[in-house]
Amino acid sequence: MAPSATMEVGQDGVAIITLANPPVNALHPNVLSSLFNHAREAHNRSDVKAIVVTGQGGRFSAGFDIQQFLTQSGGGGIDSKINAAFCELLESGPKPTVAAVEGIALGGGCETAMACNARLCTPGTKLGLPELSLGILPGFGGTQRLPRLVGLQKACEMMLTSQPIKEGAAKKLGFVDDVVPKEKLLPAARQLALAIAAGKAPRSQTLYRTDKLESLGEALAIIDFAKAQAAKKGAHLTHPQLCLDAIRWGVEFGGLKGIDKEQEAFAKAASLDTHKALVHIFFAQRSTKKVSGVTDAGLKPRKVRKVAVIGGGLMGSGIATAGLLAGQEVIIKEVNDKFLEAGVGRVKSNLMSQVKRGKMNQQQVDKLLSKLKGTLSYDDFKTVDMVVEAVIESIDLKQKIFADLERVCGPDCILSTNTSTIDIELIGSKTKSQDRVIGAHFFSPAHIMPLLEIVRTNKTSKQVILDTIEYGAQIKKTPVVVGNCTGFAVNRVFFPYTQAACMLVDLGLDPYMIDMVILKGFGMPMGPFRLSDLVGADIGLHVGKNFIESFSDRVYPAQIISLLNDHKRLGEKTGRGFYKFDNKRKASADKDLAPIVEESRKKAGLFKGQAPKLSPEEIIQFIFFPVVNEGCRVIDEGIVDKPSDLDVATVMSMGFPAYRGGLIKWADLLGAKVVADKLNSWAKQYEPAGLAGFFKPCQYLQQAADNNTSLEAGRKSASKM
């Protein structure tokens, strides 16, 4: 069915215009054109008294068709003609309009409803303007009409957070005129439309209302405060400021002038890299569940209803919590009563934190806990659909566990491991069931972090991969399927991150300054040294050795990590690492780090008495370009199904800024040649120190630079996964 809108005129003289573009009635240009044509026809027909706009299939509209942002430049083709049509045909035409809203009215769908003269909705409806999450701003008059419906402060909050409101709040705020049962929505909308047409109910033209707007002085103060808060939360983002500029213009000069300003601001936002990056991530996140050769193989995923987690430590208890929150039955197995009690206690604590945040009540927690069973044996494992092993990183222990699992579990049970460092094939090598052995790599805390890195081996069956993708979706994770190698995808790609930062320290730069550049200058959640303290220098040393062994041609064996271990400065867990920590784990610079830094510089032999003069941009490049290089190797080796999967993985695990599009998209926005040329210059500069390999561009990156092609284009040959 082609995107469109339909119109039926009843005997009562009400024209029902229905938005029709399943499944969510996205406002494709054809839908908008059809909507406006029908509205124009209705206004011109003598047998039509009023107009009701609604959506097909129980949904009003989820907003503008985002696919248009990929196929058309300049913000998907949104221009002033569309806004003029909203004003002339929905808001101020000869006949009144009522929006009959069911389910969702988001983005352009919400703006369509706001342009109508009245609004009714059903219970459970969500209404909002989430455009800023895509790097743009409302473009169909939302910056002007929303403040005039709900007040300036609430409107700014809704737009800046991209958070919708539910029907109860919508009625209280005056966004909708009433909430009516689903079966009464259209009859009530028809009745209201006729009442407006007869002059028995007021006809509201929202763009011209001022009753909900604060006084000018108060309104400007609200906007100034919102601009300051937006700048604080998104120092690198321009589009929230553009949105607030449009709102302010309308407050000062009226709604019509505000519409013009909105159009100007929208065009500016749509031209920014931020918009391109966020649209890329939007689609990339939705494509991770599509894996060539697996999800297109004609198989059906099996639902995971019962999960056993081996190990009740921080990771195991988090994995168990995620399962319970998804409604699964969960078994936690431990080796003794003390560990089991502690593991179950952690799960309870995780759930109680939901109560403290107001997301659950005690009764709901009790219901979830009734599905949790702690055990010291394998007696109940015969009926589980999936096992997630989450014990310490010991090959012998894991191999014994998997041999036991093969014996006690059903023949279709998925046998997964949460290891972050050990070869998955090695873990399952003592079994005859290697076709159902798979990595399920969570990130800590497992019940909160959104990524699930699914690690397939050459022997893992397509069905097991598909089922594990389904499991990830059930527990509300974004699954990314990757190949089996040292560090898998995320940890492997980011091994140069801390190593490059440590090299800068050995060259003479201050570690705290480096962290500040990466935090404030680039937008990571924390710098590499603060991250090291969070993870633990002991873990860093252990993991670092794996990378040194696997990729000896391109590593920087940072001395400072070893020295921190020698001085028992492991980070948060010992109260000191690169930083020192108070009893609330608040980090601060530590002057006692200086001798360790000096010793590291002596051992490295790179410091020549004066630190190189690098700008913040050059520091960012020095740290992240080697990461991009390793990402390109991962793409070239087929470790990820497609480059965009790596973008999603880096955003959801390491906190790479989504507004930069993920690691590879960011590099593409800069240009492969920029990255490769810089790496080549460093390779030449540091070749005398034996460090050329750390920087030398891989073949995939160099070819993209030479041919002026996109890194996101991916490999031409099939994935090696």
XYZ file of C-alpha atoms in Angstrom:
721
model
C 0.000 0.000 0.000
C 1.438 3.339 -1.085
C 1.666 6.055 1.588
C -1.397 8.273 1.372
C -4.405 9.664 3.200
C -8.045 8.811 2.560
C -11.212 10.848 2.992
C -14.812 9.857 3.663
C -17.660 12.324 4.118
C -20.468 11.177 6.384
C -24.132 12.067 6.229
C -23.510 14.368 9.196
C -21.260 16.535 7.013
C -18.000 15.571 8.733
C -15.067 14.671 6.482
C -12.864 11.995 8.059
C -9.311 12.247 6.708
C -7.272 9.170 7.657
C -3.478 9.099 7.551
C -2.507 5.760 5.985
C 1.103 4.601 5.959
C 1.439 1.405 8.041
C 2.652 0.518 10.565
C 2.913 3.927 12.285
C 1.504 6.282 9.629
C 4.798 8.074 9.133
C 4.335 11.354 7.288
C 5.848 10.479 3.942
C 5.647 13.438 1.502
C 2.843 11.569 -0.292
C 0.880 11.350 2.977
C 1.266 15.070 3.568
C 0.335 15.904 -0.004
C -2.727 13.676 0.203
C -3.704 15.155 3.587
C -3.530 18.691 2.231
C -5.359 17.832 -0.983
C -8.202 16.194 0.928
C -8.380 19.105 3.377
C -8.515 21.555 0.475
C -11.286 19.519 -1.148
C -13.222 19.337 2.137
C -13.020 23.103 2.594
C -14.362 23.607 -0.929
C -17.224 21.122 -0.693
C -20.636 22.474 0.262
C -21.693 19.206 1.901
C -18.788 19.301 4.384
C -19.273 21.183 7.647
C -16.150 20.116 9.559
C -13.042 17.945 9.298
C -11.640 15.212 11.555
C -8.057 14.009 11.048
C -7.176 10.558 12.370
C -4.759 7.693 11.743
C -5.179 4.188 10.389
C -4.705 1.029 12.466
C -4.941 2.445 15.970
C -2.088 4.922 15.572
C -2.323 8.606 14.702
C 1.226 9.189 13.449
C 4.751 8.593 14.701
C 5.968 11.648 12.817
C 7.750 12.584 9.625
C 9.093 9.686 7.540
C 12.709 9.555 8.716
C 13.746 7.637 5.587
C 13.426 10.954 3.756
C 16.457 12.236 5.654
C 18.524 9.558 3.894
C 17.144 10.109 0.411
C 16.788 13.879 0.299
C 19.178 16.626 1.340
C 18.176 19.669 3.345
C 16.177 18.000 6.087
C 14.218 15.491 4.040
C 12.581 18.070 1.795
C 10.748 19.903 4.577
C 10.159 23.487 3.449
C 7.956 26.528 4.008
C 5.198 25.212 1.698
C 4.375 22.474 4.201
C 4.086 24.945 7.058
C 1.906 27.219 4.956
C -0.404 24.294 4.259
C -0.667 23.454 7.970
C -1.637 27.050 8.690
C -4.052 27.511 5.796
C -5.720 24.098 5.652
C -5.669 22.681 9.181
C -5.574 25.697 11.463
C -7.238 28.623 9.689
C -9.278 27.144 6.852
C -12.986 27.901 6.350
C -14.035 24.786 8.289
C -12.906 23.630 11.735
C -10.606 20.653 12.236
C -10.367 18.148 15.082
C -7.528 15.651 15.578
C -8.736 12.221 16.758
C -5.544 10.821 18.238
C -5.013 7.197 19.171
C -1.804 5.510 20.337
C 0.913 7.926 19.298
C 1.283 11.465 18.033
C 4.996 12.150 17.880
C 7.096 14.632 15.946
C 5.292 15.704 12.801
C 2.289 13.679 13.927
C 2.080 15.729 17.088
C 2.504 18.922 15.069
C -0.340 17.834 12.786
C -2.589 17.402 15.818
C -1.514 20.770 17.262
C -2.376 22.522 13.991
C -5.973 21.301 14.285
C -8.510 23.414 16.157
C -9.142 20.776 18.850
C -7.725 17.432 19.951
C -9.166 14.280 21.487
C -7.142 11.221 22.427
C -7.575 7.726 23.823
C -6.144 6.200 27.023
C -2.507 5.150 26.617
C -1.707 7.763 23.990
C 1.759 9.348 23.937
C 2.304 12.832 22.531
C 5.578 14.657 22.061
C 8.263 16.251 19.919
C 11.411 14.059 19.898
C 13.086 15.784 16.930
C 16.136 16.930 18.892
C 17.121 13.275 19.341
C 17.717 13.243 15.563
C 19.770 16.424 15.518
C 17.012 18.655 14.161
C 14.097 20.570 15.671
C 10.338 20.562 15.088
C 9.731 21.770 11.532
C 5.930 21.870 11.238
C 5.320 24.694 13.708
C 5.966 22.723 16.880
C 8.312 25.321 18.371
C 5.458 27.838 18.214
C 2.316 25.840 18.955
C 3.542 23.656 21.829
C 4.408 26.619 24.137
C 0.987 28.117 23.355
C -0.755 24.880 24.370
C 1.141 23.782 27.492
C 3.135 26.835 28.567
C 6.688 27.786 27.747
C 8.482 25.975 30.561
C 6.829 22.600 29.898
C 7.227 23.015 26.148
C 10.973 23.672 26.485
C 11.303 20.637 28.731
C 9.434 18.377 26.300
C 11.456 19.490 23.304
C 14.884 19.518 24.957
C 14.451 16.079 26.539
C 12.558 14.567 23.569
C 10.314 12.926 26.187
C 6.618 12.456 25.342
C 3.750 12.958 27.771
C 0.860 10.576 28.372
C -2.802 11.316 27.944
C -3.430 12.276 31.585
C -0.752 14.939 31.583
C -1.858 16.067 28.129
C -5.389 16.758 29.357
C -4.197 18.463 32.530
C -1.870 20.724 30.564
C -4.528 21.560 27.987
C -2.761 19.791 25.144
C -5.884 17.726 24.450
C -9.470 18.764 25.081
C -10.531 15.372 26.394
C -9.600 11.716 26.753
C -12.241 9.302 25.467
C -12.430 5.493 25.115
C -11.108 4.074 21.869
C -14.532 3.004 20.619
C -15.919 6.501 21.214
C -13.016 8.440 19.677
C -14.412 9.074 16.200
C -18.027 9.695 17.321
C -16.782 12.166 19.939
C -14.479 13.857 17.411
C -17.326 14.209 14.915
C -19.576 15.662 17.590
C -16.928 18.161 18.723
C -16.154 19.191 15.132
C -19.833 19.872 14.444
C -20.167 21.809 17.707
C -17.256 24.040 16.694
C -18.758 24.509 13.232
C -22.073 25.527 14.808
C -20.396 27.984 17.174
C -21.341 25.885 20.219
C -17.729 25.117 21.098
C -14.717 27.429 20.771
C -12.448 27.162 17.750
C -8.832 27.438 18.857
C -6.143 28.599 16.464
C -3.143 27.680 18.552
C -0.582 29.719 16.636
C -2.324 32.933 17.676
C -2.979 32.054 21.309
C -1.113 33.854 24.093
C -3.109 32.820 27.174
C -0.665 30.033 28.106
C 2.462 32.100 27.515
C 4.182 33.674 30.474
C 4.773 37.421 30.570
C 7.539 38.558 28.233
C 10.074 39.101 31.019
C 9.353 35.730 32.608
C 9.298 33.995 29.225
C 12.713 35.356 28.228
C 14.131 34.317 31.594
C 12.804 30.773 31.072
C 14.383 30.599 27.626
C 17.721 31.979 28.860
C 17.773 29.376 31.623
C 16.891 26.632 29.137
C 19.703 27.768 26.825
C 22.193 27.671 29.696
C 21.057 24.182 30.734
C 21.179 22.933 27.151
C 24.703 24.321 26.737
C 25.770 22.624 29.958
C 24.356 19.237 28.997
C 25.342 19.393 25.339
C 28.366 21.616 24.991
C 29.016 20.278 21.486
C 25.441 20.582 20.265
C 24.094 23.494 18.247
C 20.585 22.334 17.383
C 19.076 22.717 20.892
C 20.160 26.357 20.808
C 18.614 26.787 17.360
C 15.360 25.327 18.686
C 15.318 27.744 21.611
C 16.129 30.642 19.273
C 13.027 29.817 17.243
C 10.891 29.607 20.383
C 12.217 32.946 21.604
C 11.550 34.629 18.258
C 7.925 33.537 18.376
C 7.514 34.761 21.946
C 8.884 38.170 21.025
C 7.380 38.670 17.562
C 4.388 36.341 17.354
C 3.649 32.849 16.092
C 3.740 33.588 12.362
C 7.154 35.249 12.593
C 8.191 32.347 14.819
C 7.248 29.874 12.072
C 9.606 31.665 9.689
C 12.390 31.562 12.270
C 11.702 27.877 12.907
C 12.114 27.144 9.202
C 15.429 28.991 9.126
C 16.656 27.214 12.269
C 15.482 23.832 10.951
C 17.473 24.288 7.739
C 20.607 25.156 9.731
C 20.200 22.129 12.016
C 19.566 19.795 9.078
C 22.867 20.858 7.497
C 24.947 19.952 10.568
C 27.015 16.777 10.955
C 25.143 16.177 14.207
C 21.932 15.527 12.269
C 23.681 13.166 9.846
C 25.284 11.328 12.766
C 22.122 10.899 14.822
C 20.034 9.761 11.850
C 22.793 7.258 11.050
C 22.726 5.875 14.595
C 18.915 5.756 14.545
C 18.904 3.420 11.558
C 22.085 1.569 12.537
C 20.607 0.607 15.893
C 17.570 -0.859 14.174
C 19.671 -2.868 11.732
C 21.866 -4.742 14.235
C 19.250 -7.523 14.419
C 19.726 -8.161 10.697
C 22.731 -10.437 10.205
C 23.501 -11.706 6.723
C 23.342 -15.470 6.437
C 21.483 -15.769 9.743
C 18.355 -13.646 9.947
C 17.711 -14.131 6.226
C 18.112 -17.929 6.350
C 14.413 -18.700 6.811
C 14.752 -19.743 10.456
C 12.373 -18.764 13.254
C 13.794 -17.574 16.600
C 12.882 -19.571 19.684
C 11.816 -17.616 22.734
C 13.970 -17.917 25.853
C 11.676 -18.384 28.844
C 14.001 -19.891 31.430
C 17.635 -18.905 31.962
C 20.306 -20.255 34.260
C 23.171 -17.974 35.286
C 26.311 -19.592 36.652
C 27.994 -17.210 39.064
C 26.254 -14.630 41.210
C 28.945 -11.948 41.208
C 28.417 -8.421 39.902
C 28.043 -9.560 36.287
C 26.055 -12.707 37.019
C 23.600 -10.940 39.310
C 23.167 -8.178 36.749
C 22.433 -10.724 34.007
C 19.949 -12.458 36.304
C 18.287 -9.106 37.035
C 17.913 -8.383 33.325
C 16.197 -11.734 32.863
C 13.763 -11.152 35.705
C 12.877 -7.685 34.421
C 12.041 -9.326 31.076
C 9.686 -11.765 32.801
C 11.952 -14.810 32.497
C 12.384 -17.553 35.062
C 15.952 -17.327 36.351
C 18.220 -19.752 38.199
C 21.436 -18.584 39.851
C 23.995 -21.297 40.570
C 26.889 -20.813 42.957
C 29.518 -23.019 44.598
C 28.527 -22.476 48.240
C 25.795 -20.978 50.405
C 27.772 -17.839 51.207
C 28.310 -16.911 47.554
C 24.731 -17.879 46.659
C 23.263 -15.695 49.382
C 25.426 -12.797 48.229
C 24.388 -13.286 44.580
C 20.676 -13.406 45.359
C 21.153 -10.366 47.595
C 22.684 -8.427 44.707
C 19.695 -9.240 42.512
C 17.315 -8.037 45.234
C 19.356 -4.860 45.621
C 19.230 -4.238 41.858
C 15.442 -4.561 41.883
C 15.038 -2.395 44.973
C 16.946 0.367 43.200
C 14.046 0.387 40.716
C 11.674 0.963 43.644
C 13.793 3.851 44.929
C 13.629 5.485 41.502
C 9.862 5.078 41.400
C 9.907 2.675 38.444
C 8.498 -0.272 40.411
C 6.665 -0.970 43.652
C 7.371 -3.619 46.272
C 4.574 -5.857 45.025
C 6.107 -5.915 41.546
C 9.535 -6.710 42.992
C 8.106 -9.588 45.016
C 6.421 -10.978 41.907
C 9.717 -10.904 39.992
C 11.656 -12.473 42.848
C 9.173 -15.360 42.885
C 10.678 -16.316 39.503
C 14.227 -16.437 40.916
C 15.735 -19.618 42.307
C 19.154 -20.023 43.868
C 20.891 -23.381 43.731
C 24.172 -25.175 44.375
C 23.456 -27.999 41.915
C 22.534 -28.627 38.296
C 19.302 -30.413 39.216
C 17.018 -27.852 37.544
C 19.122 -27.261 34.439
C 17.343 -29.891 32.338
C 14.469 -27.479 31.635
C 16.373 -24.242 30.952
C 16.425 -22.717 27.464
C 19.741 -20.945 27.921
C 22.700 -20.862 30.287
C 24.909 -17.800 30.751
C 28.216 -18.647 32.415
C 29.619 -15.682 34.345
C 32.430 -17.033 36.531
C 36.031 -15.825 36.892
C 38.261 -15.765 33.813
C 39.771 -19.245 34.193
C 39.987 -21.442 31.092
C 40.093 -24.687 33.076
C 37.083 -23.736 35.192
C 35.035 -22.629 32.206
C 35.885 -25.776 30.235
C 34.782 -27.957 33.172
C 31.526 -26.004 33.503
C 30.709 -26.394 29.807
C 31.430 -30.117 29.929
C 29.009 -30.328 32.877
C 26.414 -28.253 31.031
C 26.493 -30.527 28.018
C 25.723 -33.425 30.358
C 22.906 -31.825 32.397
C 21.121 -29.494 29.944
C 18.662 -30.365 27.207
C 19.961 -30.918 23.654
C 18.549 -27.575 22.438
C 19.793 -25.454 25.358
C 22.003 -22.511 24.367
C 25.361 -22.662 26.161
C 26.745 -19.150 26.437
C 29.651 -17.501 28.190
C 30.039 -13.913 29.361
C 33.829 -14.010 29.008
C 35.471 -10.829 27.811
C 38.957 -12.218 27.180
C 38.930 -15.967 26.435
C 38.507 -17.602 23.020
C 34.934 -18.914 22.816
C 35.967 -22.004 20.857
C 38.543 -22.831 23.527
C 35.873 -22.649 26.237
C 33.653 -25.130 24.391
C 36.460 -27.343 23.089
C 35.882 -30.103 25.671
C 32.287 -30.579 24.525
C 30.649 -32.261 21.538
C 28.086 -29.445 21.377
C 30.163 -26.644 19.916
C 27.333 -25.755 17.559
C 25.386 -24.329 20.513
C 28.298 -22.614 22.273
C 28.225 -18.825 21.910
C 29.492 -15.694 23.624
C 26.976 -13.450 25.387
C 29.204 -10.566 26.414
C 27.434 -8.079 28.679
C 28.828 -4.771 29.837
C 28.733 -3.761 33.481
C 26.299 -3.155 35.094
C 24.647 -5.866 33.018
C 21.039 -4.971 33.835
C 21.589 -1.334 32.825
C 24.101 -1.184 29.963
C 22.194 -1.478 26.664
C 24.617 -3.531 24.543
C 24.849 -7.319 24.219
C 27.869 -8.410 22.191
C 26.974 -11.810 20.736
C 30.158 -13.699 19.814
C 29.768 -16.457 17.256
C 32.422 -19.020 16.446
C 32.955 -20.853 13.181
C 30.984 -23.728 14.687
C 28.033 -21.874 16.238
C 24.777 -22.794 14.479
C 22.653 -20.150 12.784
C 19.707 -21.166 14.953
C 21.648 -20.535 18.169
C 22.808 -17.125 16.881
C 19.226 -16.242 15.953
C 17.921 -17.401 19.339
C 20.561 -15.351 21.160
C 19.584 -12.260 19.148
C 16.008 -12.924 20.271
C 17.202 -13.306 23.865
C 18.922 -9.927 23.630
C 15.716 -8.322 22.367
C 13.713 -9.955 25.175
C 15.942 -8.452 27.861
C 15.818 -5.068 26.094
C 19.414 -5.061 24.899
C 20.661 -4.016 21.496
C 22.379 -7.147 20.173
C 25.455 -6.867 17.967
C 26.752 -10.112 16.471
C 30.550 -10.248 16.174
C 33.240 -12.752 15.321
C 35.519 -14.586 17.720
C 38.889 -12.885 18.204
C 40.934 -11.339 20.999
C 38.763 -8.659 22.587
C 35.889 -9.486 20.199
C 34.792 -6.163 18.648
C 34.461 -3.442 21.297
C 37.419 -4.233 23.552
C 39.655 -4.991 20.605
C 38.851 -1.743 18.818
C 39.431 0.291 21.970
C 42.729 -1.254 23.069
C 44.718 1.611 21.421
C 42.575 4.155 23.328
C 44.337 3.901 26.679
C 47.651 2.961 25.058
C 47.693 6.151 22.980
C 46.806 8.210 26.055
C 49.634 6.566 28.002
C 52.015 7.339 25.139
C 51.053 11.011 25.381
C 51.867 10.936 29.101
C 55.231 9.357 28.349
C 55.806 12.126 25.808
C 55.301 14.689 28.566
C 51.592 15.573 28.616
C 49.618 15.799 31.846
C 47.175 12.854 32.298
C 44.518 15.045 33.902
C 44.651 17.493 31.013
C 44.276 14.592 28.562
C 41.235 13.305 30.439
C 39.662 16.752 30.420
C 40.133 17.085 26.647
C 38.485 13.714 26.014
C 35.669 14.436 28.487
C 34.896 18.081 27.735
C 36.504 18.535 24.353
C 35.176 15.373 22.713
C 32.219 14.284 24.813
C 33.183 10.864 26.166
C 31.640 9.955 29.559
C 35.148 10.024 31.055
C 38.734 10.198 29.922
C 40.974 7.135 29.454
C 42.686 7.453 32.841
C 39.464 7.895 34.794
C 38.137 4.872 32.895
C 41.247 2.913 33.872
C 40.566 3.685 37.525
C 36.965 2.569 37.133
C 37.894 -0.737 35.506
C 40.975 -1.327 37.655
C 44.667 -1.200 36.721
C 44.947 -4.908 37.502
C 42.272 -5.720 34.933
C 43.907 -3.308 32.500
C 47.257 -5.049 32.908
C 45.731 -8.502 32.424
C 43.711 -7.519 29.361
C 46.603 -5.493 27.978
C 48.835 -8.577 28.007
C 46.308 -10.395 25.818
C 46.470 -7.629 23.237
C 50.261 -7.435 23.394
C 50.420 -11.169 22.672
C 47.830 -11.066 19.881
C 48.788 -7.800 18.175
C 52.475 -7.378 19.007
C 53.105 -5.484 15.761
C 50.918 -2.531 16.733
C 50.770 -2.053 20.500
C 52.274 0.404 22.939
C 53.159 -1.539 26.121
C 52.444 1.266 28.569
C 54.807 1.144 31.539
C 52.588 3.289 33.716
C 49.894 0.586 34.009
C 52.486 -1.891 35.319
C 53.840 0.727 37.713
C 50.374 1.427 39.120
C 50.042 -2.289 39.836
C 53.485 -2.332 41.497
C 52.363 0.526 43.767
C 49.005 -1.150 44.498
C 47.208 1.824 42.956
C 44.470 -0.097 41.171
C 41.895 2.695 40.988
C 38.556 3.000 42.773
C 38.884 -0.423 44.414
C 42.015 0.653 46.332
C 41.188 4.349 46.693
C 44.012 5.447 44.422
C 45.041 4.959 40.814
C 45.609 7.805 38.407
C 43.251 9.685 40.716
C 42.578 9.537 44.435
C 39.081 8.808 45.694
C 37.151 9.902 48.770
C 34.719 7.650 50.627
C 32.003 8.563 48.112
C 34.252 7.525 45.228
C 34.632 11.092 44.032
C 37.824 11.417 42.006
C 40.405 14.183 42.322
C 43.916 14.762 41.024
C 46.660 13.150 43.098
C 50.048 14.852 43.420
C 51.532 11.511 44.506
C 51.089 10.266 40.935
C 53.918 12.509 39.725
C 56.838 10.197 40.693
C 55.127 7.271 38.956
C 54.632 9.356 35.821
C 58.300 10.377 35.937
C 59.416 6.754 36.307
C 57.205 5.719 33.364
C 58.693 8.453 31.185
C 62.231 7.311 32.018
C 61.427 3.715 31.125
C 59.682 4.695 27.876
C 62.478 7.000 26.729
C 60.164 9.193 24.672
C 60.284 12.353 26.781
C 62.811 14.859 25.453
C 62.592 17.423 28.218
C 59.591 19.233 26.800
C 56.142 17.954 25.952
C 54.982 18.313 22.347
C 52.658 21.261 21.849
C 49.394 19.649 20.842
C 46.043 21.376 20.488
C 42.947 19.723 21.998
C 41.967 18.614 18.480
C 45.376 16.979 17.975
C 45.111 15.179 21.323
C 41.700 13.836 20.297
C 43.123 12.664 16.973
C 46.191 11.083 18.599
C 43.972 9.024 20.879
C 41.081 8.175 18.553
C 42.677 7.755 15.122
C 44.479 4.530 16.177
C 41.085 3.355 17.480
C 39.545 4.099 14.078
C 42.410 2.191 12.459
C 41.720 -0.898 14.556
C 38.016 -0.502 13.801
C 38.863 -0.640 10.112
C 40.779 -3.880 10.673
C 37.756 -5.331 12.444
C 35.585 -4.381 9.447
C 38.101 -5.746 6.944
C 38.432 -9.047 8.806
C 34.659 -9.455 8.862
C 34.512 -9.442 12.666
C 31.352 -7.316 12.386
C 28.572 -7.957 9.893
C 28.567 -4.330 8.778
C 30.421 -1.129 9.802
C 27.310 0.438 11.298
C 27.201 -2.410 13.854
C 30.540 -1.163 15.149
C 29.143 2.353 15.419
C 26.257 1.122 17.567
C 28.588 -1.018 19.680
C 30.985 1.860 20.425
C 28.125 4.189 21.342
C 26.346 1.712 23.603
C 29.361 0.231 25.370
C 32.082 2.866 25.568
C 29.841 5.931 25.491
C 31.223 7.202 22.194
C 29.025 10.279 21.567
C 25.932 9.319 19.584
C 25.867 12.827 18.119
C 29.152 11.963 16.410
C 27.537 8.910 14.798
C 29.733 6.215 16.303
C 33.410 5.551 15.636
C 33.353 4.822 11.888
C 30.713 7.386 10.989
C 32.731 10.025 12.852
C 35.814 9.091 10.840
C 33.800 9.288 7.623
C 32.532 12.749 8.518
C 36.162 13.820 8.941
C 37.231 11.910 5.837
C 39.318 8.742 5.540
C 42.155 10.742 3.964
C 42.369 13.061 6.990
C 42.661 10.063 9.311
C 45.121 8.125 7.154
C 47.376 11.120 6.444
C 47.650 11.946 10.131
C 48.409 8.338 11.071
C 51.060 8.136 8.345
C 52.725 11.285 9.624
C 52.872 9.873 13.167
C 54.127 6.504 11.885
C 57.033 8.313 10.231
C 57.621 10.560 13.270
C 57.749 7.691 15.773
C 59.451 5.100 13.586
C 62.858 5.723 15.259
C 61.244 4.718 18.572
C 59.952 1.494 17.016
C 56.327 2.666 17.174
C 55.479 3.040 13.480
C 53.225 -0.032 13.647
C 51.011 1.574 16.284
C 50.016 4.252 13.778
C 50.441 2.791 10.287
C 47.033 2.742 8.538
C 45.691 -0.699 7.724
C 44.961 -1.599 4.111
C 41.209 -0.979 4.419
C 41.709 2.558 5.760
C 44.487 3.436 3.324
C 42.482 2.237 0.329
C 39.470 4.279 1.418
C 41.749 7.319 1.727
C 43.366 6.715 -1.676
C 40.068 6.066 -3.451
C 38.085 8.727 -1.586
C 35.507 6.130 -0.527
C 33.457 5.781 2.627
C 34.617 3.608 5.514
C 30.943 2.793 6.104
C 30.808 1.120 2.673
C 32.132 -2.094 4.229
C 33.860 -5.058 2.658
C 32.932 -6.367 -0.773
C 33.471 -9.995 0.188
C 31.313 -11.914 2.649
C 31.780 -11.653 6.380
C 34.263 -14.008 7.971
C 32.137 -14.396 11.068
